[in-house]
Amino acid sequence: MFEALTALPPDAILKLIGEHRNDPREHKVDLGVGVYRDVHGKTPILSAVKKAERHILDHQQTKAYTGSAGDPVFNETMQDLIFGIDSSASGRITTLQTPGGSGSLRVAAGLILRAKPDATLWVSDPTWNNHVPLLGGAGVRLDTYPYYDAHKKCLRIDALLKTLNKIPSGDLVLLHGCCHNPTGVDPSSDQWRQIADIIVDRGLLPFIDIAYQGLAKGIDEDVQPIRMMAGRVPEMVVSSSCSKNFGLYRDRVGALSILSSDPSSSKIVYSQASQIVRTIYSVPPDHGAAVVSHILRNTELRAEWAAELGDMRDRLKLVRTMLVDALQEHAPAHDFSHIGKANGMFSYLGVSPEQVTRLKSDFGIYMEGFGRINVAGITEQNVAYLAESIARVL
Ligand SMILES: Cc1ncc(COP(=O)(O)O)c(C=O)c1O
């Protein structure tokens, strides 16, 4: 049977990780894979996470199955984190624990296919490189709306609004809640309001993917667009991930929240989503979600987590400034100020694929082929070398 299959090329980012690992050059720099790194270049386990894990180890009573929607306490806690504890929409929101943001997106895809198989989901151009394979691969019809102006290095807000204005009523629009991956460019509050105006006017369904809550401006600040939208639309889908903001990447923690037009349709959506889960992975993994739930419900640990997340956010801002300053020194004829204005871990550097290849082969600097950099790979030790190398390929 398997002789009918042919080998696929390795996943681009996994290939890049391997190439970086095997590169013997001491001064090599990894700006590829999308994980946070501290000043030592490590992806640490948060202290709040360690403490919560110890608590769980000592107090957990059983490893029996949870339901397909996971732990109801985790779900309620995540709903509060995203929509706010006093959200007026709360009776209409249902939340399911999922294996990471990716699991959430996959269940949402199943729900879209059941509810409205002919609807198109509009994704930003560009978007996270797994959105199209994951959602399109599940069978959802996809199209794109313009997002990033590679020449001016900013949001194409006029083109974006113009396209939204043409999308047929009932279609879905996938928006990144904050820290847009891969560009780091987010709409301003005013732009979010303009987007919401069109979504409301045209009867579109917002689908917000938030994988970086707390890494742009703050834990509550980063979900303001979601809360604003929830107050204005009858229906909405929100996929969230705890991979980055809790550093729980491999433990697979995420949530799918669906806002329905009334509490009774919310119950129907919950039953459908639970059944979709049953047919894919049956129940979500527990450990990481138990950690998140314990942290968020314990006043001291929650404060400790918020402080640790704040440190990550501050470091991302600092390394952005460091790189912009160093590039200003080494390549004064070029404008890299967009890197300093972007949010979260990613930016488009603004170099060609050929320059990306040269940075790798000649200087041991690794980034995705289209020039997306993870700024978390920048340190005080490598920033001058990085800027000098970039200047040499320009
Ligand atoms: C925009 C976006 N959505 C979803 C995810 C998925 O995250 P997870 O690792 O929790 O599946 C990512 C991860 O990089 C992402 O950048």
mmCIF file of C-alpha atoms in Angstrom, residues 54-341:
data_model
loop_
_atom_site.group_PDB
_atom_site.id
_atom_site.type_symbol
_atom_site.label_atom_id
_atom_site.label_comp_id
_atom_site.label_asym_id
_atom_site.label_seq_id
_atom_site.Cartn_x
_atom_site.Cartn_y
_atom_site.Cartn_z
ATOM 1 C CA ARG A 54 4.989 20.975 41.629
ATOM 2 C CA HIS A 55 1.546 21.685 43.041
ATOM 3 C CA ILE A 56 -0.114 19.422 40.462
ATOM 4 C CA LEU A 57 2.389 16.628 41.110
ATOM 5 C CA ASP A 58 1.558 16.750 44.819
ATOM 6 C CA HIS A 59 -2.191 17.209 44.589
ATOM 7 C CA GLN A 60 -3.511 15.572 41.423
ATOM 8 C CA GLN A 61 -5.757 12.647 42.370
ATOM 9 C CA THR A 62 -6.447 10.907 39.083
ATOM 10 C CA LYS A 63 -5.417 10.599 35.464
ATOM 11 C CA ALA A 64 -8.839 9.387 34.330
ATOM 12 C CA TYR A 65 -10.183 10.832 31.079
ATOM 13 C CA THR A 66 -11.586 14.325 30.987
ATOM 14 C CA GLY A 67 -14.392 15.064 28.507
ATOM 15 C CA SER A 68 -13.829 16.082 24.894
ATOM 16 C CA ALA A 69 -14.076 19.756 25.881
ATOM 17 C CA GLY A 70 -11.373 19.319 28.528
ATOM 18 C CA ASP A 71 -11.508 20.787 32.010
ATOM 19 C CA PRO A 72 -14.507 23.119 32.553
ATOM 20 C CA VAL A 73 -12.505 25.152 35.099
ATOM 21 C CA PHE A 74 -9.727 25.761 32.561
ATOM 22 C CA ASN A 75 -12.339 26.721 29.972
ATOM 23 C CA GLU A 76 -14.019 29.232 32.254
ATOM 24 C CA THR A 77 -10.643 30.689 33.253
ATOM 25 C CA MET A 78 -9.490 31.057 29.645
ATOM 26 C CA GLN A 79 -12.791 32.654 28.710
ATOM 27 C CA ASP A 80 -12.285 35.252 31.452
ATOM 28 C CA LEU A 81 -8.673 35.859 30.360
ATOM 29 C CA ILE A 82 -9.743 36.579 26.799
ATOM 30 C CA PHE A 83 -13.195 38.145 27.036
ATOM 31 C CA GLY A 84 -12.945 39.679 30.520
ATOM 32 C CA ILE A 85 -14.582 38.534 33.714
ATOM 33 C CA ASP A 86 -17.616 40.796 33.282
ATOM 34 C CA SER A 87 -18.134 40.347 29.539
ATOM 35 C CA SER A 88 -21.724 41.120 28.600
ATOM 36 C CA ALA A 89 -21.431 38.359 25.978
ATOM 37 C CA SER A 90 -20.480 35.663 28.503
ATOM 38 C CA GLY A 91 -23.794 33.715 28.378
ATOM 39 C CA ARG A 92 -23.304 33.351 24.620
ATOM 40 C CA ILE A 93 -19.678 32.139 24.687
ATOM 41 C CA THR A 94 -18.701 28.497 24.887
ATOM 42 C CA THR A 95 -15.062 27.444 25.340
ATOM 43 C CA LEU A 96 -13.307 24.121 24.754
ATOM 44 C CA GLN A 97 -9.800 23.210 25.853
ATOM 45 C CA THR A 98 -7.737 22.159 22.823
ATOM 46 C CA PRO A 99 -4.241 20.813 22.057
ATOM 47 C CA GLY A 100 -2.602 24.187 21.438
ATOM 48 C CA GLY A 101 -3.756 26.909 19.100
ATOM 49 C CA SER A 102 -3.352 24.497 16.193
ATOM 50 C CA GLY A 103 -5.842 22.037 17.719
ATOM 51 C CA SER A 104 -8.241 24.912 18.253
ATOM 52 C CA LEU A 105 -7.957 25.997 14.622
ATOM 53 C CA ARG A 106 -8.579 22.424 13.472
ATOM 54 C CA VAL A 107 -11.746 22.042 15.545
ATOM 55 C CA ALA A 108 -12.940 25.455 14.343
ATOM 56 C CA ALA A 109 -12.403 24.272 10.761
ATOM 57 C CA GLY A 110 -14.607 21.241 11.462
ATOM 58 C CA LEU A 111 -17.294 23.474 12.901
ATOM 59 C CA ILE A 112 -17.226 25.813 9.888
ATOM 60 C CA LEU A 113 -17.558 22.829 7.560
ATOM 61 C CA ARG A 114 -20.581 21.554 9.477
ATOM 62 C CA ALA A 115 -22.288 24.915 9.884
ATOM 63 C CA LYS A 116 -21.604 26.539 6.519
ATOM 64 C CA PRO A 117 -19.545 24.355 4.138
ATOM 65 C CA ASP A 118 -19.814 26.888 1.298
ATOM 66 C CA ALA A 119 -18.473 29.828 3.302
ATOM 67 C CA THR A 120 -15.047 31.204 2.451
ATOM 68 C CA LEU A 121 -12.557 32.028 5.188
ATOM 69 C CA TRP A 122 -10.483 35.068 4.261
ATOM 70 C CA VAL A 123 -6.916 35.077 5.568
ATOM 71 C CA SER A 124 -4.376 37.881 5.524
ATOM 72 C CA ASP A 125 -1.692 38.008 2.835
ATOM 73 C CA PRO A 126 0.737 37.022 4.267
ATOM 74 C CA THR A 127 -0.335 34.905 7.216
ATOM 75 C CA TRP A 128 1.185 32.293 9.585
ATOM 76 C CA ASN A 129 2.625 29.642 7.275
ATOM 77 C CA ASN A 130 0.495 26.871 8.799
ATOM 78 C CA HIS A 131 -2.870 28.641 8.493
ATOM 79 C CA VAL A 132 -3.428 27.646 4.878
ATOM 80 C CA PRO A 133 -2.223 24.005 5.163
ATOM 81 C CA LEU A 134 -4.102 23.502 8.435
ATOM 82 C CA LEU A 135 -7.411 25.180 7.631
ATOM 83 C CA GLY A 136 -7.370 24.546 3.887
ATOM 84 C CA GLY A 137 -6.175 20.973 4.471
ATOM 85 C CA ALA A 138 -9.192 20.411 6.712
ATOM 86 C CA GLY A 139 -11.392 21.359 3.755
ATOM 87 C CA VAL A 140 -12.259 25.002 4.474
ATOM 88 C CA ARG A 141 -12.475 27.190 1.398
ATOM 89 C CA LEU A 142 -9.876 29.968 1.668
ATOM 90 C CA ASP A 143 -9.166 33.294 0.022
ATOM 91 C CA THR A 144 -6.872 36.185 0.945
ATOM 92 C CA TYR A 145 -7.196 39.862 1.786
ATOM 93 C CA PRO A 146 -4.268 42.280 1.409
ATOM 94 C CA TYR A 147 -2.405 42.985 4.629
ATOM 95 C CA TYR A 148 1.238 43.996 4.372
ATOM 96 C CA ASP A 149 2.913 46.551 2.136
ATOM 97 C CA ALA A 150 6.403 45.085 1.652
ATOM 98 C CA HIS A 151 7.594 48.288 0.008
ATOM 99 C CA LYS A 152 6.391 50.770 2.649
ATOM 100 C CA LYS A 153 6.711 48.120 5.414
ATOM 101 C CA CYS A 154 3.335 48.842 6.973
ATOM 102 C CA LEU A 155 -0.288 47.711 7.046
ATOM 103 C CA ARG A 156 -2.211 48.063 3.750
ATOM 104 C CA ILE A 157 -5.204 49.392 5.621
ATOM 105 C CA ASP A 158 -6.973 50.973 2.630
ATOM 106 C CA ALA A 159 -6.645 47.853 0.482
ATOM 107 C CA LEU A 160 -7.659 45.681 3.441
ATOM 108 C CA LEU A 161 -10.834 47.690 4.112
ATOM 109 C CA LYS A 162 -11.665 47.828 0.418
ATOM 110 C CA THR A 163 -11.444 44.025 0.142
ATOM 111 C CA LEU A 164 -13.484 43.488 3.329
ATOM 112 C CA ASN A 165 -16.144 45.678 1.748
ATOM 113 C CA LYS A 166 -16.453 43.232 -1.134
ATOM 114 C CA ILE A 167 -16.557 39.991 0.848
ATOM 115 C CA PRO A 168 -19.950 38.280 0.567
ATOM 116 C CA SER A 169 -22.122 38.405 3.666
ATOM 117 C CA GLY A 170 -21.771 35.281 5.809
ATOM 118 C CA ASP A 171 -18.109 34.650 4.927
ATOM 119 C CA LEU A 172 -15.493 34.527 7.699
ATOM 120 C CA VAL A 173 -12.475 36.779 8.176
ATOM 121 C CA LEU A 174 -9.435 35.412 10.001
ATOM 122 C CA LEU A 175 -7.665 38.172 11.938
ATOM 123 C CA HIS A 176 -4.596 37.895 14.165
ATOM 124 C CA GLY A 177 -5.520 39.161 17.639
ATOM 125 C CA CYS A 178 -2.082 40.733 18.149
ATOM 126 C CA CYS A 179 1.570 40.239 17.105
ATOM 127 C CA HIS A 180 0.670 39.344 13.509
ATOM 128 C CA ASN A 181 2.709 36.371 12.323
ATOM 129 C CA PRO A 182 4.850 36.841 10.181
ATOM 130 C CA THR A 183 4.941 40.662 9.976
ATOM 131 C CA GLY A 184 4.513 41.860 13.590
ATOM 132 C CA VAL A 185 2.292 44.640 12.195
ATOM 133 C CA ASP A 186 -1.065 45.024 13.965
ATOM 134 C CA PRO A 187 -3.965 47.387 13.224
ATOM 135 C CA SER A 188 -4.240 50.411 15.555
ATOM 136 C CA SER A 189 -7.352 50.721 17.777
ATOM 137 C CA ASP A 190 -8.900 53.040 15.199
ATOM 138 C CA GLN A 191 -8.145 50.596 12.399
ATOM 139 C CA TRP A 192 -9.652 47.737 14.434
ATOM 140 C CA ARG A 193 -12.813 49.850 14.779
ATOM 141 C CA GLN A 194 -12.887 50.428 11.019
ATOM 142 C CA ILE A 195 -12.496 46.692 10.441
ATOM 143 C CA ALA A 196 -15.291 45.964 12.935
ATOM 144 C CA ASP A 197 -17.574 48.539 11.254
ATOM 145 C CA ILE A 198 -17.332 46.704 7.942
ATOM 146 C CA ILE A 199 -17.680 43.280 9.580
ATOM 147 C CA VAL A 200 -20.891 44.452 11.263
ATOM 148 C CA ASP A 201 -22.245 46.262 8.184
ATOM 149 C CA ARG A 202 -21.642 43.355 5.846
ATOM 150 C CA GLY A 203 -22.630 40.580 8.238
ATOM 151 C CA LEU A 204 -19.210 38.880 8.165
ATOM 152 C CA LEU A 205 -18.071 36.484 10.863
ATOM 153 C CA PRO A 206 -14.809 37.425 12.618
ATOM 154 C CA PHE A 207 -12.461 34.536 13.430
ATOM 155 C CA ILE A 208 -9.663 35.784 15.639
ATOM 156 C CA ASP A 209 -6.506 33.769 16.168
ATOM 157 C CA ILE A 210 -4.608 34.953 19.228
ATOM 158 C CA ALA A 211 -1.355 33.094 19.866
ATOM 159 C CA TYR A 212 0.590 35.891 21.586
ATOM 160 C CA GLN A 213 -1.680 37.446 24.233
ATOM 161 C CA GLY A 214 0.489 39.571 26.519
ATOM 162 C CA LEU A 215 3.458 39.868 24.180
ATOM 163 C CA ALA A 216 2.438 43.098 22.407
ATOM 164 C CA LYS A 217 1.176 45.697 24.899
ATOM 165 C CA GLY A 218 -0.167 43.769 27.882
ATOM 166 C CA ILE A 219 -2.428 40.885 28.897
ATOM 167 C CA ASP A 220 -5.672 42.910 28.842
ATOM 168 C CA GLU A 221 -4.550 45.446 26.247
ATOM 169 C CA ASP A 222 -3.859 42.714 23.665
ATOM 170 C CA VAL A 223 -7.415 41.358 23.801
ATOM 171 C CA GLN A 224 -9.156 44.742 23.526
ATOM 172 C CA PRO A 225 -9.907 44.134 19.809
ATOM 173 C CA ILE A 226 -11.550 40.801 20.716
ATOM 174 C CA ARG A 227 -13.593 42.393 23.510
ATOM 175 C CA MET A 228 -14.613 45.292 21.288
ATOM 176 C CA MET A 229 -15.644 42.888 18.522
ATOM 177 C CA ALA A 230 -17.546 40.637 20.985
ATOM 178 C CA GLY A 231 -19.630 43.647 22.002
ATOM 179 C CA ARG A 232 -20.639 44.332 18.411
ATOM 180 C CA VAL A 233 -21.164 41.065 16.536
ATOM 181 C CA PRO A 234 -23.677 38.260 17.038
ATOM 182 C CA GLU A 235 -21.204 35.474 16.271
ATOM 183 C CA MET A 236 -17.440 35.106 16.485
ATOM 184 C CA VAL A 237 -14.761 32.404 16.695
ATOM 185 C CA VAL A 238 -11.609 32.835 18.817
ATOM 186 C CA SER A 239 -8.674 30.414 18.723
ATOM 187 C CA SER A 240 -6.149 30.978 21.483
ATOM 188 C CA SER A 241 -2.822 29.418 22.385
ATOM 189 C CA CYS A 242 -0.852 29.251 25.634
ATOM 190 C CA SER A 243 2.285 28.015 23.864
ATOM 191 C CA LYS A 244 4.123 31.344 23.861
ATOM 192 C CA ASN A 245 2.705 33.349 26.757
ATOM 193 C CA PHE A 246 3.096 30.452 29.229
ATOM 194 C CA GLY A 247 6.097 28.895 27.447
ATOM 195 C CA LEU A 248 4.178 25.598 27.297
ATOM 196 C CA TYR A 249 4.885 24.871 23.629
ATOM 197 C CA ARG A 250 5.249 21.085 23.809
ATOM 198 C CA ASP A 251 2.536 20.594 26.422
ATOM 199 C CA ARG A 252 -0.096 21.674 23.870
ATOM 200 C CA VAL A 253 -2.433 24.112 25.589
ATOM 201 C CA GLY A 254 -5.035 26.163 23.763
ATOM 202 C CA ALA A 255 -8.705 26.979 23.677
ATOM 203 C CA LEU A 256 -11.503 27.440 21.172
ATOM 204 C CA SER A 257 -14.153 29.985 22.145
ATOM 205 C CA ILE A 258 -17.273 30.511 20.098
ATOM 206 C CA LEU A 259 -19.651 33.404 20.510
ATOM 207 C CA SER A 260 -23.169 32.506 19.363
ATOM 208 C CA SER A 261 -26.220 34.663 18.854
ATOM 209 C CA ASP A 262 -28.013 33.341 21.969
ATOM 210 C CA PRO A 263 -27.396 30.913 24.872
ATOM 211 C CA SER A 264 -29.387 28.089 23.287
ATOM 212 C CA SER A 265 -27.372 28.108 20.059
ATOM 213 C CA SER A 266 -24.266 28.252 22.232
ATOM 214 C CA LYS A 267 -25.240 24.862 23.679
ATOM 215 C CA ILE A 268 -25.721 23.433 20.184
ATOM 216 C CA VAL A 269 -22.304 24.738 19.089
ATOM 217 C CA TYR A 270 -20.708 23.196 22.196
ATOM 218 C CA SER A 271 -22.229 19.787 21.457
ATOM 219 C CA GLN A 272 -21.130 19.904 17.812
ATOM 220 C CA ALA A 273 -17.589 21.040 18.664
ATOM 221 C CA SER A 274 -17.289 18.334 21.351
ATOM 222 C CA GLN A 275 -18.329 15.695 18.849
ATOM 223 C CA ILE A 276 -15.772 16.966 16.324
ATOM 224 C CA VAL A 277 -13.091 16.604 19.016
ATOM 225 C CA ARG A 278 -14.283 13.050 19.749
ATOM 226 C CA THR A 279 -13.650 12.111 16.121
ATOM 227 C CA ILE A 280 -10.174 13.656 15.931
ATOM 228 C CA TYR A 281 -8.258 13.281 19.218
ATOM 229 C CA SER A 282 -11.090 12.319 21.597
ATOM 230 C CA VAL A 283 -9.880 14.354 24.598
ATOM 231 C CA PRO A 284 -7.252 17.099 24.916
ATOM 232 C CA PRO A 285 -4.034 16.589 26.927
ATOM 233 C CA ASP A 286 -4.459 17.664 30.536
ATOM 234 C CA HIS A 287 -1.147 18.583 32.122
ATOM 235 C CA GLY A 288 -0.416 21.956 30.482
ATOM 236 C CA ALA A 289 -4.009 23.122 30.848
ATOM 237 C CA ALA A 290 -3.954 22.159 34.536
ATOM 238 C CA VAL A 291 -0.804 24.300 34.907
ATOM 239 C CA VAL A 292 -2.434 27.307 33.211
ATOM 240 C CA SER A 293 -5.623 26.918 35.191
ATOM 241 C CA HIS A 294 -3.741 26.707 38.504
ATOM 242 C CA ILE A 295 -1.624 29.776 37.698
ATOM 243 C CA LEU A 296 -4.565 31.908 36.627
ATOM 244 C CA ARG A 297 -6.655 30.991 39.685
ATOM 245 C CA ASN A 298 -3.910 31.536 42.230
ATOM 246 C CA THR A 299 -3.366 35.229 43.022
ATOM 247 C CA GLU A 300 0.357 34.962 43.739
ATOM 248 C CA LEU A 301 1.200 32.707 40.809
ATOM 249 C CA ARG A 302 -0.890 34.813 38.472
ATOM 250 C CA ALA A 303 1.058 37.921 39.493
ATOM 251 C CA GLU A 304 4.338 36.038 39.055
ATOM 252 C CA TRP A 305 3.297 34.852 35.585
ATOM 253 C CA ALA A 306 2.196 38.376 34.600
ATOM 254 C CA ALA A 307 5.611 39.709 35.700
ATOM 255 C CA GLU A 308 7.480 37.005 33.777
ATOM 256 C CA LEU A 309 5.366 37.660 30.688
ATOM 257 C CA GLY A 310 6.050 41.385 31.131
ATOM 258 C CA ASP A 311 9.786 40.646 31.152
ATOM 259 C CA MET A 312 9.455 38.710 27.893
ATOM 260 C CA ARG A 313 7.476 41.557 26.333
ATOM 261 C CA ASP A 314 10.031 44.150 27.487
ATOM 262 C CA ARG A 315 12.914 42.095 26.151
ATOM 263 C CA LEU A 316 11.266 41.768 22.731
ATOM 264 C CA LYS A 317 10.867 45.553 22.615
ATOM 265 C CA LEU A 318 14.446 46.112 23.745
ATOM 266 C CA VAL A 319 16.011 43.801 21.147
ATOM 267 C CA ARG A 320 13.946 45.456 18.431
ATOM 268 C CA THR A 321 15.375 48.842 19.431
ATOM 269 C CA MET A 322 18.880 47.366 19.670
ATOM 270 C CA LEU A 323 18.663 45.983 16.133
ATOM 271 C CA VAL A 324 17.225 49.193 14.661
ATOM 272 C CA ASP A 325 20.006 51.246 16.318
ATOM 273 C CA ALA A 326 22.730 48.854 15.167
ATOM 274 C CA LEU A 327 21.364 48.856 11.601
ATOM 275 C CA GLN A 328 21.215 52.647 11.640
ATOM 276 C CA GLU A 329 24.923 52.606 12.474
ATOM 277 C CA HIS A 330 25.969 49.940 9.940
ATOM 278 C CA ALA A 331 23.526 50.686 7.105
ATOM 279 C CA PRO A 332 22.556 54.358 7.502
ATOM 280 C CA ALA A 333 21.235 54.598 3.942
ATOM 281 C CA HIS A 334 18.467 52.082 4.741
ATOM 282 C CA ASP A 335 15.382 52.540 6.892
ATOM 283 C CA PHE A 336 14.689 49.678 9.308
ATOM 284 C CA SER A 337 12.486 51.670 11.679
ATOM 285 C CA HIS A 338 9.537 49.341 10.938
ATOM 286 C CA ILE A 339 11.230 46.655 13.078
ATOM 287 C CA GLY A 340 11.061 48.943 16.111
ATOM 288 C CA LYS A 341 7.361 49.652 15.594
#
